Structures are given as structure tokens and as C-alpha cells.
XYZ file of N, CA, C and O in Angstrom:
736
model
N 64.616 -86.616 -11.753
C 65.513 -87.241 -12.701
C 65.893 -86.209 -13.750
O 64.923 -85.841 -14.413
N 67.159 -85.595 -14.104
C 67.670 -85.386 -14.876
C 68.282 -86.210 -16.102
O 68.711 -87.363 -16.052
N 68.216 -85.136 -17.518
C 68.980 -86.029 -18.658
C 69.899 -85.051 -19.081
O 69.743 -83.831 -19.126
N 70.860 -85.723 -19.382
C 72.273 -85.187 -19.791
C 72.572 -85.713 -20.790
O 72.958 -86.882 -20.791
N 72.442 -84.788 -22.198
C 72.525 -85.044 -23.497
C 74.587 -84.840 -23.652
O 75.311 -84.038 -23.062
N 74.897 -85.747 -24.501
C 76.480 -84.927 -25.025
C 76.613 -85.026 -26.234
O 76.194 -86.028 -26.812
N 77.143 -84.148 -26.812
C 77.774 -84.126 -28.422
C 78.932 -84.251 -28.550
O 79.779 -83.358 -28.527
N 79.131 -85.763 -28.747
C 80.627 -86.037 -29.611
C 80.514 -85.702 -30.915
O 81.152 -86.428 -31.678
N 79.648 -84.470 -31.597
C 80.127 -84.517 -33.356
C 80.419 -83.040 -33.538
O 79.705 -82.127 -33.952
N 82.290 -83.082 -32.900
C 82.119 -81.547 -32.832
C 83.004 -81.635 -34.879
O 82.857 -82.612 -35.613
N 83.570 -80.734 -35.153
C 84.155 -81.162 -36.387
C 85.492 -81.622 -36.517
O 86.413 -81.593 -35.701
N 85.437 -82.103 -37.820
C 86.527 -82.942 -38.008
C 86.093 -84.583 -37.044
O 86.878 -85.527 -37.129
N 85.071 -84.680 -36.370
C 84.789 -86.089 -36.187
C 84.213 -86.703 -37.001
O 83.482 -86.271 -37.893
N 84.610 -88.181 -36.665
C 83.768 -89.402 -37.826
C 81.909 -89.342 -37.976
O 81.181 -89.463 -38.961
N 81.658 -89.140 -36.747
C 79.955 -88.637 -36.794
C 79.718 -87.549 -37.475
O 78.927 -87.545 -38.418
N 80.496 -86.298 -37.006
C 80.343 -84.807 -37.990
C 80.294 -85.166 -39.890
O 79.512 -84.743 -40.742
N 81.104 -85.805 -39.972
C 81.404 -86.147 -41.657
C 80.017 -87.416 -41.860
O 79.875 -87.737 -43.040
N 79.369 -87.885 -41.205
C 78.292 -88.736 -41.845
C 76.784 -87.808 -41.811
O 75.755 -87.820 -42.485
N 77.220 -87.129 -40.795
C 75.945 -86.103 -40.746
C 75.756 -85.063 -41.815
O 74.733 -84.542 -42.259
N 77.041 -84.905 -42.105
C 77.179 -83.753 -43.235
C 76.726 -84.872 -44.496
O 75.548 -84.973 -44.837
N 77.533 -85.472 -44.962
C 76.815 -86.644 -45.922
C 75.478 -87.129 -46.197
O 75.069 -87.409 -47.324
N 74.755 -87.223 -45.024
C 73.221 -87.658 -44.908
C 72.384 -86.558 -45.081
O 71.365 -86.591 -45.770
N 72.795 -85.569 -44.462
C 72.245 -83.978 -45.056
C 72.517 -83.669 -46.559
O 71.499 -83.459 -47.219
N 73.572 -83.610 -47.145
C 73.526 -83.557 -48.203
C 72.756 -84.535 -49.620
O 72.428 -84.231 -50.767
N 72.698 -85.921 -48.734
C 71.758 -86.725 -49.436
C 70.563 -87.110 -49.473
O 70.051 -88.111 -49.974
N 69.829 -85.618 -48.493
C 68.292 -84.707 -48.161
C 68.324 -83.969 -48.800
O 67.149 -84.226 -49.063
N 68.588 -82.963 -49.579
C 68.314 -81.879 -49.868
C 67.340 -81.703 -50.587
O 67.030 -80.524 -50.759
N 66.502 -82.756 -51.264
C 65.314 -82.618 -51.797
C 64.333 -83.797 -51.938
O 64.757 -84.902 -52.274
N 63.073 -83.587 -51.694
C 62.321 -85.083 -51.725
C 62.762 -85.753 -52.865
O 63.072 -85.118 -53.872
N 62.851 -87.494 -52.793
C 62.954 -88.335 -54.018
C 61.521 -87.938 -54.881
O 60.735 -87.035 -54.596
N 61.405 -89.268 -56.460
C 60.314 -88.575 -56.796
C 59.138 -89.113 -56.351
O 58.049 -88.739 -56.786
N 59.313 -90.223 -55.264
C 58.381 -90.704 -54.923
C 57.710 -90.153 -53.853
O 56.485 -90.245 -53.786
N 58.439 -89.521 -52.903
C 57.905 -88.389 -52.083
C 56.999 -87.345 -52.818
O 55.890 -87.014 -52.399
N 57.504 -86.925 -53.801
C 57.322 -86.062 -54.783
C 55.621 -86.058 -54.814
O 54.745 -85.286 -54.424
N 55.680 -87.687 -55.672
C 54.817 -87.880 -56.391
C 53.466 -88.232 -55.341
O 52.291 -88.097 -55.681
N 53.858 -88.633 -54.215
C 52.900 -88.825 -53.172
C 52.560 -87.210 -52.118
O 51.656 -87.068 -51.294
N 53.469 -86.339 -52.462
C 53.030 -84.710 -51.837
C 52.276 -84.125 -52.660
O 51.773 -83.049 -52.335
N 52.012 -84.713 -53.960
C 51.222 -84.348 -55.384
C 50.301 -84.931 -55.086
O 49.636 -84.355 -54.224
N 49.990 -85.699 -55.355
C 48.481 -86.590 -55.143
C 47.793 -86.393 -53.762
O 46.573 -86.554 -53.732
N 48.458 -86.055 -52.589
C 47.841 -85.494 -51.422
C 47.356 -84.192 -51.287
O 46.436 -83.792 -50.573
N 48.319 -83.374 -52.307
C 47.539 -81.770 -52.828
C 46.957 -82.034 -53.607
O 46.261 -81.051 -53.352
N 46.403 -82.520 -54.562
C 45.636 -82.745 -55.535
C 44.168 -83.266 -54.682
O 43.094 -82.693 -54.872
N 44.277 -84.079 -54.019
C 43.429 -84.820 -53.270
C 42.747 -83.489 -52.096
O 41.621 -82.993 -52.058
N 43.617 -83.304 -51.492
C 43.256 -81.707 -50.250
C 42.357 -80.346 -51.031
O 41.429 -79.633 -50.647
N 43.281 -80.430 -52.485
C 42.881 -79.171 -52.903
C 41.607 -79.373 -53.558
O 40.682 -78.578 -53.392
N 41.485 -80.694 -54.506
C 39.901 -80.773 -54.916
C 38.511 -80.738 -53.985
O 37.398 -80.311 -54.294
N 38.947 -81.304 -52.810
C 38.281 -81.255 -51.598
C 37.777 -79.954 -51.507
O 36.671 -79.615 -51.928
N 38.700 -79.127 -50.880
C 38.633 -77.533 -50.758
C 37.904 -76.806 -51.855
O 36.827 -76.249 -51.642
N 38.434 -76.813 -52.906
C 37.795 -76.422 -53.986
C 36.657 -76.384 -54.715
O 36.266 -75.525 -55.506
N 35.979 -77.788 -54.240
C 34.566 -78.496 -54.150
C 33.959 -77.879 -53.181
O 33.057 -77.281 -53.768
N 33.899 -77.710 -52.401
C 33.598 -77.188 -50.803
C 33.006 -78.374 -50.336
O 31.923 -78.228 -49.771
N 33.661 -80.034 -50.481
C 33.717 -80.950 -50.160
C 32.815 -81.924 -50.701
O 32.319 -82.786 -49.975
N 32.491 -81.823 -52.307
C 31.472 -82.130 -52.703
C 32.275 -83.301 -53.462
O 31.755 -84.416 -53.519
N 33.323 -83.108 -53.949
C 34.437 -84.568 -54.303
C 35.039 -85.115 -53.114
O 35.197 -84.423 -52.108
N 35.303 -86.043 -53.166
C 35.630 -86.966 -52.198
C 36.864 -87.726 -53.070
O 36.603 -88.408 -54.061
N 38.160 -87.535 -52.605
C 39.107 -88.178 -53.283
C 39.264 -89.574 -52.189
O 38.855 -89.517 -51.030
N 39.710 -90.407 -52.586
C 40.125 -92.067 -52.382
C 41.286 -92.586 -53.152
O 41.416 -92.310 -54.344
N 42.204 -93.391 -52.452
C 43.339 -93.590 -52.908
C 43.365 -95.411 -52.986
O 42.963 -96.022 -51.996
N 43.779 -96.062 -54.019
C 43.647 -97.074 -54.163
C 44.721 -98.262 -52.844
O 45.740 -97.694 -52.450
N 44.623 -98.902 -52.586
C 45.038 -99.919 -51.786
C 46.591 -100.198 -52.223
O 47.528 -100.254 -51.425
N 46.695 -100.380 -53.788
C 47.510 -100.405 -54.438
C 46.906 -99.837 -56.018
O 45.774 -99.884 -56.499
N 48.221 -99.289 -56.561
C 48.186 -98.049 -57.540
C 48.653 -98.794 -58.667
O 49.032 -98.063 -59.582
N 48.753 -100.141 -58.908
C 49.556 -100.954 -59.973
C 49.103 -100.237 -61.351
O 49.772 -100.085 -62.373
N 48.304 -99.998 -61.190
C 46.922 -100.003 -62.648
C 46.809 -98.700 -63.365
O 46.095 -98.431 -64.331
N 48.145 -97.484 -62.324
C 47.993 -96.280 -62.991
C 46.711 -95.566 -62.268
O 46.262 -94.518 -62.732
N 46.277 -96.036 -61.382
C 45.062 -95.082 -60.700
C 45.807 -94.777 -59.516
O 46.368 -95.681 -58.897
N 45.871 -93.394 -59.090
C 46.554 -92.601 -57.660
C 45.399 -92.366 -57.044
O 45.239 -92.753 -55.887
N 44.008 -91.414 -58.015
C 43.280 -90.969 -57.143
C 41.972 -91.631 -57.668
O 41.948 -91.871 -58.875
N 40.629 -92.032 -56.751
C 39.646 -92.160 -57.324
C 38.828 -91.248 -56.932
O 38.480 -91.342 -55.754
N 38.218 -90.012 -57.805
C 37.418 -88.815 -57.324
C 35.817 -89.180 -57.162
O 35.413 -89.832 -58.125
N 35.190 -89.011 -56.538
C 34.122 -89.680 -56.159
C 33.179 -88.328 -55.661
O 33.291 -87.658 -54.635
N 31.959 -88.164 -57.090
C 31.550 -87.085 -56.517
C 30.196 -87.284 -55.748
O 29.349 -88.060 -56.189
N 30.044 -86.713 -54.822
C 29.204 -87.210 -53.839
C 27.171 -86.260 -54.185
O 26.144 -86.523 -53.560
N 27.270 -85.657 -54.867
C 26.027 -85.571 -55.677
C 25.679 -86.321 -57.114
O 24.535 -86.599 -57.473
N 26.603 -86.529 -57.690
C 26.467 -87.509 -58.793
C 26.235 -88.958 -58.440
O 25.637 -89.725 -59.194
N 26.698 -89.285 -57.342
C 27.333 -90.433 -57.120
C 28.106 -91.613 -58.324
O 27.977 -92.808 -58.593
N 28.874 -90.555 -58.768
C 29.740 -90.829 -59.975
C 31.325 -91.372 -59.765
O 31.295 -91.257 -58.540
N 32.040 -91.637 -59.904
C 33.569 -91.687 -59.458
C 34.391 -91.989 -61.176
O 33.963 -92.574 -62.171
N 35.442 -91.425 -60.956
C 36.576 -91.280 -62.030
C 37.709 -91.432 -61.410
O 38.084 -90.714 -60.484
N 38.426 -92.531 -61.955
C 40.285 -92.568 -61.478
C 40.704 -91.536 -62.447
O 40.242 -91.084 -63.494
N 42.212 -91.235 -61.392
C 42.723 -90.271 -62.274
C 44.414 -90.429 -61.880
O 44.684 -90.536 -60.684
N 45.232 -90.438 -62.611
C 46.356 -90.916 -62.672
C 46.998 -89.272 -62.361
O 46.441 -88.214 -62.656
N 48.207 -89.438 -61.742
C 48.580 -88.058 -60.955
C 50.342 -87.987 -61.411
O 51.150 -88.681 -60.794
N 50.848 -86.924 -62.727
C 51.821 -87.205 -62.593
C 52.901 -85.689 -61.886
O 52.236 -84.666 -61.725
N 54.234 -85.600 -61.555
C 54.274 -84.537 -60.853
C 55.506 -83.834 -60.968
O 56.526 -84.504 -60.802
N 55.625 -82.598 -61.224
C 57.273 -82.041 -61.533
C 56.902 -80.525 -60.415
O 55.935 -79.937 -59.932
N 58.404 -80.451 -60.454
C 58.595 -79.496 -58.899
C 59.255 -77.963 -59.750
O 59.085 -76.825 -59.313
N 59.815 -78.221 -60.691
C 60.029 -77.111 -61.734
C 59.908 -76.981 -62.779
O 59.237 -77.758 -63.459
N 60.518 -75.960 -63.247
C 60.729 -75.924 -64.781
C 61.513 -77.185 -65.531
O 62.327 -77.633 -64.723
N 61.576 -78.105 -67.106
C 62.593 -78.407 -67.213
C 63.216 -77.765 -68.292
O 64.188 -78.178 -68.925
N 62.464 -76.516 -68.491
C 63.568 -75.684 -69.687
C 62.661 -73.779 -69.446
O 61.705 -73.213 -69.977
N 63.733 -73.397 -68.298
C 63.657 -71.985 -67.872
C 62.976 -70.833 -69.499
O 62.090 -70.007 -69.718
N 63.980 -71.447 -70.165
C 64.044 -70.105 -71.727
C 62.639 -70.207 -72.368
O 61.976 -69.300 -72.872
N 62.247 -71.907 -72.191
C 61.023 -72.056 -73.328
C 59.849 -71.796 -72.459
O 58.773 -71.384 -72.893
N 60.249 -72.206 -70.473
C 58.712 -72.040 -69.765
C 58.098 -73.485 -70.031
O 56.876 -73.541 -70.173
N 58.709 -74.447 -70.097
C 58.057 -76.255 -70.317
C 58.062 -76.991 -69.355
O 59.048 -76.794 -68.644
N 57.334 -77.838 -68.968
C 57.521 -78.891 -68.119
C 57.673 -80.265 -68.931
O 57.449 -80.479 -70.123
N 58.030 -80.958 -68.127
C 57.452 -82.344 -69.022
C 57.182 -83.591 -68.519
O 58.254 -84.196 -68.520
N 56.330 -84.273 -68.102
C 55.492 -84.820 -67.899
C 55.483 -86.321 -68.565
O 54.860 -86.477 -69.614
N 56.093 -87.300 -68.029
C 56.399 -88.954 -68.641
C 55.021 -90.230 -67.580
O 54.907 -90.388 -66.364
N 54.097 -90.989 -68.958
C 53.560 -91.402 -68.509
C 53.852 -92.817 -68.832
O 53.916 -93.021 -70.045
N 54.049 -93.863 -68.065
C 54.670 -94.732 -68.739
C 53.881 -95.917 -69.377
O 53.193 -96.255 -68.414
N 53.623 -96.572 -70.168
C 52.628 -97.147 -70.981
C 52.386 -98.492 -70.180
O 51.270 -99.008 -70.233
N 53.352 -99.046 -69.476
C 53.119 -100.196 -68.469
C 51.435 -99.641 -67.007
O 50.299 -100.052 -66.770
N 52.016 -98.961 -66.679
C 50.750 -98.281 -65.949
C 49.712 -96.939 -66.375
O 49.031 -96.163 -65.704
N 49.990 -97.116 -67.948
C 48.495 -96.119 -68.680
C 47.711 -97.473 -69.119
O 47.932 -98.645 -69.425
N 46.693 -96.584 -68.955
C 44.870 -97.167 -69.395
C 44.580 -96.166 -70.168
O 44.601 -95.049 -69.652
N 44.249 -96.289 -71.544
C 43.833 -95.595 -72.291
C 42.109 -95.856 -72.527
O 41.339 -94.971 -72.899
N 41.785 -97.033 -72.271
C 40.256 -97.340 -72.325
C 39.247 -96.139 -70.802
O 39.627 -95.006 -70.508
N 38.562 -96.539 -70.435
C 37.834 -95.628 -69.739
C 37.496 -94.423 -69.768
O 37.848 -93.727 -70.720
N 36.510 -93.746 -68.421
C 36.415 -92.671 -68.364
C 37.769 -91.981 -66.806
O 37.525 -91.482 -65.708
N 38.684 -92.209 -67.291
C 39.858 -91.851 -66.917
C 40.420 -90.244 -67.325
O 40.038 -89.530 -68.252
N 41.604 -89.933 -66.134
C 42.218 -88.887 -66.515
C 43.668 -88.901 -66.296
O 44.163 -89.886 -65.748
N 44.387 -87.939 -66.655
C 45.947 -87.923 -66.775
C 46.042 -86.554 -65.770
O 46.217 -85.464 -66.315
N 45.942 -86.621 -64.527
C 46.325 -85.497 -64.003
C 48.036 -84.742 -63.572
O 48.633 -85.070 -62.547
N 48.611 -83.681 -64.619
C 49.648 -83.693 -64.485
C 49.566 -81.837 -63.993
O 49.000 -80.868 -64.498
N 50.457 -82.027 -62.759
C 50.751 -81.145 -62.142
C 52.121 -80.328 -61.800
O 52.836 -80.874 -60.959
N 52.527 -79.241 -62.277
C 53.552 -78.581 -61.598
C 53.359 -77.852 -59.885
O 52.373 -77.125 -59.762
N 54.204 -78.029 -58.703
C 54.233 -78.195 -57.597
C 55.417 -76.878 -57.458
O 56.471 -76.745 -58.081
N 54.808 -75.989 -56.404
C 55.331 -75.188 -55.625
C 55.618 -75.271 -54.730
O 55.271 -74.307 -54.048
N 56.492 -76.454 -53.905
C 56.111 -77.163 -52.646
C 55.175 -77.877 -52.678
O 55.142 -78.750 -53.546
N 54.121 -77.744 -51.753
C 53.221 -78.310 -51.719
C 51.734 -77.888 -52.003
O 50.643 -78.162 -51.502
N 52.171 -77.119 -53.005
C 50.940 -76.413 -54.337
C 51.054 -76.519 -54.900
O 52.181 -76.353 -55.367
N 49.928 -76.979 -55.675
C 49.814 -76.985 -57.205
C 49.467 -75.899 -57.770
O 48.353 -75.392 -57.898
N 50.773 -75.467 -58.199
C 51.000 -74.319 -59.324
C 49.842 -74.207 -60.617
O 48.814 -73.529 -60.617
N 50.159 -74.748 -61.276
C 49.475 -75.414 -62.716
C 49.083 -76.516 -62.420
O 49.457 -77.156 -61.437
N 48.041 -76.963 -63.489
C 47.506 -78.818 -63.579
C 46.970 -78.624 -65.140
O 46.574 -77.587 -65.673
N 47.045 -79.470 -65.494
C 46.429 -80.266 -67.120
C 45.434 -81.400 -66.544
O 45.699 -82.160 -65.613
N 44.267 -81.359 -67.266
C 43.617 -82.594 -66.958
C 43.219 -83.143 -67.958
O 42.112 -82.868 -68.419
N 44.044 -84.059 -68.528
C 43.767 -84.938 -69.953
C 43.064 -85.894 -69.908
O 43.458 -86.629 -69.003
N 42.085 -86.349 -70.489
C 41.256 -87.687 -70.616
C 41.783 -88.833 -71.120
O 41.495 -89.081 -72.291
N 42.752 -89.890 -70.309
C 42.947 -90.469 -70.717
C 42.831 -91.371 -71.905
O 43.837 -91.930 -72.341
N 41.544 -91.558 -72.502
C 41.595 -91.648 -74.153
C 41.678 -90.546 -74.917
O 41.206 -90.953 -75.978
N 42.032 -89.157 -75.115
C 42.689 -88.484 -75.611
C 44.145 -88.315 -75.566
O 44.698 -88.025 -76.627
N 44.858 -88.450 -74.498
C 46.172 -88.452 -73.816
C 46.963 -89.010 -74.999
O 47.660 -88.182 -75.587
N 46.984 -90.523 -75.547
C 48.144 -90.572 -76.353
C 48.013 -90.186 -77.932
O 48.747 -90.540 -78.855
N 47.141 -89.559 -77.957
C 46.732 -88.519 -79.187
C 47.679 -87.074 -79.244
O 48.004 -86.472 -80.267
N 47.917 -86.818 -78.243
C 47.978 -85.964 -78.321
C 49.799 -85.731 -77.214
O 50.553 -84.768 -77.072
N 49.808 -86.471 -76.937
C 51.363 -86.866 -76.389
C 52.755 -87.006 -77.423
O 52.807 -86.701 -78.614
N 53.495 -87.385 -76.842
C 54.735 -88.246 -78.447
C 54.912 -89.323 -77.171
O 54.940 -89.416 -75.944
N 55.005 -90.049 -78.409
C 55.223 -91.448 -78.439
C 56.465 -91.809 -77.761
O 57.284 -91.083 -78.324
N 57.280 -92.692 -76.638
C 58.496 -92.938 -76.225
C 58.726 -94.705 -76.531
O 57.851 -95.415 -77.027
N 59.302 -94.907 -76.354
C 59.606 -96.490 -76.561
C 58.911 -97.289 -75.324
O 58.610 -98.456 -75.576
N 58.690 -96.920 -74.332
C 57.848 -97.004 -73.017
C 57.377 -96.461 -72.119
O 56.995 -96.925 -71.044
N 57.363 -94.832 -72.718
C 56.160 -94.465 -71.922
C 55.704 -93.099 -73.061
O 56.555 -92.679 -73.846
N 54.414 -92.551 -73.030
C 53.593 -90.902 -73.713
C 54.925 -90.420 -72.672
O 55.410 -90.958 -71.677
N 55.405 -88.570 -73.744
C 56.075 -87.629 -73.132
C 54.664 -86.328 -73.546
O 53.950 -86.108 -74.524
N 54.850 -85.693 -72.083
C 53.833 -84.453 -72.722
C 54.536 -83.272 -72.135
O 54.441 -83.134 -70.916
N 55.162 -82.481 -72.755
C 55.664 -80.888 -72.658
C 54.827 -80.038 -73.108
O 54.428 -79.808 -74.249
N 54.489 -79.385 -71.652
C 53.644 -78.115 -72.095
C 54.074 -76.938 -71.438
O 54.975 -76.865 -70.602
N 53.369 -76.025 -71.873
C 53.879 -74.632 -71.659
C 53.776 -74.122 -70.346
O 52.593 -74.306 -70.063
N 54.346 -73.571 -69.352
C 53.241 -72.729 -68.757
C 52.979 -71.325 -68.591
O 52.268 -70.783 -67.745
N 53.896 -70.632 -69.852
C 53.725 -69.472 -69.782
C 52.035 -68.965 -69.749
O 51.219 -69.447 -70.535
N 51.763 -68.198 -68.986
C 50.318 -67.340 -69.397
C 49.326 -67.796 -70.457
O 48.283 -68.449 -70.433
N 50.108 -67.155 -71.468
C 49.541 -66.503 -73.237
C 49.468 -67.994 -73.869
O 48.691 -68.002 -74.824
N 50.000 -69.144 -73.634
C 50.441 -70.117 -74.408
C 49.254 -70.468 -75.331
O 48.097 -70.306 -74.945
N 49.527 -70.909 -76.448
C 48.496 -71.814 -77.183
C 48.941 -73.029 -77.393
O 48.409 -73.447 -78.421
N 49.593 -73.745 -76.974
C 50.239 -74.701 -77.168
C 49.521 -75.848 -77.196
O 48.405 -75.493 -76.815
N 49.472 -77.489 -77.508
C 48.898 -79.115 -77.854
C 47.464 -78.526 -76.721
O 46.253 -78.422 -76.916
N 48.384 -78.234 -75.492
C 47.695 -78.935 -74.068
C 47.153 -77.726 -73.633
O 47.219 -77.751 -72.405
N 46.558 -76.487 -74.079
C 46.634 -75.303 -73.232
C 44.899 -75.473 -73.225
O 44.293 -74.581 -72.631
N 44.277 -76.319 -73.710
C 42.478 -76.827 -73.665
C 42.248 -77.620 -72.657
O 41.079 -78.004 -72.603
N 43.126 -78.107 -71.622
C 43.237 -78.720 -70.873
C 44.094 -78.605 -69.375
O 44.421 -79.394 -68.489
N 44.250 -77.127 -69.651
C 44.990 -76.089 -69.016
C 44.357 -75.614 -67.765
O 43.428 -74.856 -68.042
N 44.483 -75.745 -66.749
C 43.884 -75.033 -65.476
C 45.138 -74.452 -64.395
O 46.064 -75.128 -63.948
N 44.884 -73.134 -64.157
C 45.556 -72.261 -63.566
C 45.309 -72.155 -61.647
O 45.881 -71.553 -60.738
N 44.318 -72.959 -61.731
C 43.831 -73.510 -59.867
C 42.889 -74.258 -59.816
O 41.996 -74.434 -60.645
N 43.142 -74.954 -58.355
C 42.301 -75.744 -58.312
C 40.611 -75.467 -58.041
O 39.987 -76.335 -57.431
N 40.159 -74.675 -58.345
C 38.921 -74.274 -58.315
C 38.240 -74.759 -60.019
O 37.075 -75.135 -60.154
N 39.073 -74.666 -60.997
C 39.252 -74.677 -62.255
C 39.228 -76.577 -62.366
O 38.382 -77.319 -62.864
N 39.954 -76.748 -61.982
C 40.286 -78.287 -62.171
C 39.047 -79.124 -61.047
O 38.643 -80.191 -61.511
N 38.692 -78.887 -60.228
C 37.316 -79.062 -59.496
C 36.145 -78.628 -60.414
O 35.213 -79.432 -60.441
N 36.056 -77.882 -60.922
C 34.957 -77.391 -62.079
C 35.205 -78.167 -63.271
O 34.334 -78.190 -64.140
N 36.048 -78.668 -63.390
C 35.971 -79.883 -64.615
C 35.967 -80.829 -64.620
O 35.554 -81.504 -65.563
N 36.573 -81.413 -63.223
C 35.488 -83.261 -62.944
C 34.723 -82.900 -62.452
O 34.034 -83.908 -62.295
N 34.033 -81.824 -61.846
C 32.409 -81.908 -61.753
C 31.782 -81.903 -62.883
O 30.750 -82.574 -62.903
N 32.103 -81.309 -63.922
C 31.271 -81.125 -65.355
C 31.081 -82.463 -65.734
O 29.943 -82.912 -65.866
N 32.455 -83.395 -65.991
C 33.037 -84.237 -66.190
C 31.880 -85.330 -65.843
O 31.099 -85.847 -66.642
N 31.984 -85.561 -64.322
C 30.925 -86.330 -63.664
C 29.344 -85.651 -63.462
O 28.568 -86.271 -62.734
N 29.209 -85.275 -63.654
C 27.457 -84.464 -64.388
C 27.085 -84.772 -65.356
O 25.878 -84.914 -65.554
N 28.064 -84.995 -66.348
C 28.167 -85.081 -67.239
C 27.730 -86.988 -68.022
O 27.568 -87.406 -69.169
N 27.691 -87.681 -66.517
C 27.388 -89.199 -66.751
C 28.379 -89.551 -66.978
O 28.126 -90.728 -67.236
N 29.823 -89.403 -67.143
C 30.470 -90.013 -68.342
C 31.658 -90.604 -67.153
O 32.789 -90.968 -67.474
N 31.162 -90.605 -65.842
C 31.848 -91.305 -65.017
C 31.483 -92.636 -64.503
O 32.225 -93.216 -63.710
């Protein structure tokens, strides 16, 4: 049995012009793709980084502002941690990201975190790991949701640069402290 494929979408056809359209309305993940290729590197890389000593878990449903629950498997401790995610710069000159958490799905009570990540694809470039009861201390205020712009130049001293991790080996070394620490 043979198959015999044909292409009616040579150009200037009605198929050619929807294909071109649908391609053009790919050209980059939505942010929900986004935000779910973030939390799966976040999740892969703490793993790795641990040398499998965190155990990430993802909630059933995320209503509550929890993406990841880190679960460290010598403590037997666990911490949610809310995962937010940007793919670039949003101001080249200053080197800022910025980072919107929206107050409908923040928890400021617990031993919670604000994990906000800049993404190289599907690396995490940079991460901040804020403690959610510090977070709107140290945020500005929006009418419905914390905004947090931080730096990522190098040298920065900036609000958030105490909370600053440059890999995930770094950010694995601080919910382990974190959860050692009891306070999970």
C-alpha cells in the first residue's frame, strides 16, 4: 500500500493565506504556556540542583496561588511556592524585569514563597525567592495586584538583590536552608 500526499497550498491560495495567518499567530508562547515552561524548569532544575533531594509537586488545581509544592525529602518538610515568569527584559536601558503578583491569588500568611523568574527559553536565567510575608513589604502596591521590578544587572543593589539568585544551585540552597530551618 502506498500513500500519496498532495499540496493544494501552493501561493496565492485560500489555505496558503490561513497558514501564513496561524503561523504568524505562533510566534511566541502565550503567557500561560509561559508560565507553565517556568514552573516545569523551576520544578526540573530544583530537582537537579538538589541532586534529587527536593521533590517538587504541583497542585491539582493552583486557585490559591500555589504552582509548586517543594517537598524536601530529608526534612520531611514541604513549602508552596508561587512561580511568576518573564521571557525578557521590560526596560533594555535600566536592565529590569517586572514581575505582577496579583492579590486575588497571593497568600501573604504562611511559610510561603514568591518565586519570580526570568526565562531563557527554557532556563532560568535569574530567580528571586521572596517569602511571601515579606513580599508586599517590599513590592508597590497596584490596585489588584504587588508590582516587583528588579534589576538584573550583575553589580545591582537594588529592594530585591537579598533575594537574588544567579542559578539554580543557589535557589536549591535556599529552600533547603529554608526547610532545615523548620520553618516549613
Amino acid at each position: 500500500m502506498s500513500l500519496i500526499f498532495l499540496d493544494f497550498q501552493g501561493p496565492g491560495s485560500v489555505a496558503g493565506g490561513m497558514e501564513t495567518q496561524a503561523q504568524e499567530r505562533f510566534l511566541k508562547p502565550t503567557s500561560t504556556q509561559t508560565g507553565q515552561i517556568a514552573e516545569a524548569s523551576v520544578a526540573s532544575g530544583l530537582i537537579l540542583a538538589s541532586g534529587g533531594r527536593l521533590a517538587p509537586f504541583r497542585p491539582f488545581a493552583d486557585d490559591d496561588g500555589i504552582d509548586l509544592l517543594i517537598y524536601d525529602k530529608a526534612t520531611r518538610q514541604s513549602v508552596p511556592v508561587q512561580v511568576k515568569a518573564r521571557t525578557g527584559l521590560d526596560n533594555d536601558r535600566t536592565g529590569t524585569v517586572q514581575f505582577d503578583v496579583r492579590l486575588a491569588t497571593f497568600a501573604a500568611e504562611g511559610a510561603g514563597f514568591i518565586a519570580a523568574v526570568l526565562m531563557d527559553g527554557a532556563t532560568v536565567q535569574l530567580a528571586w525567592l521572596i517569602p511571601t510575608e515579606e513580599f508586599a513589604d517590599v513590592a508597590r502596591s497596584g490596585r489588584d495586584k504587588l508590582v516587583m521590578v528588579a534589576s538584573t544587572k550583575p553589580g545591582s543593589a537594588d529592594r530585591y538583590r537579598a533575594w537574588r539568585h544567579d542559578d539554580m544551585t543557589s535557589l536549591a540552597h535556599a529552600l533547603i536552608q529554608h526547610l532545615e530551618n523548620g520553618t516549613g
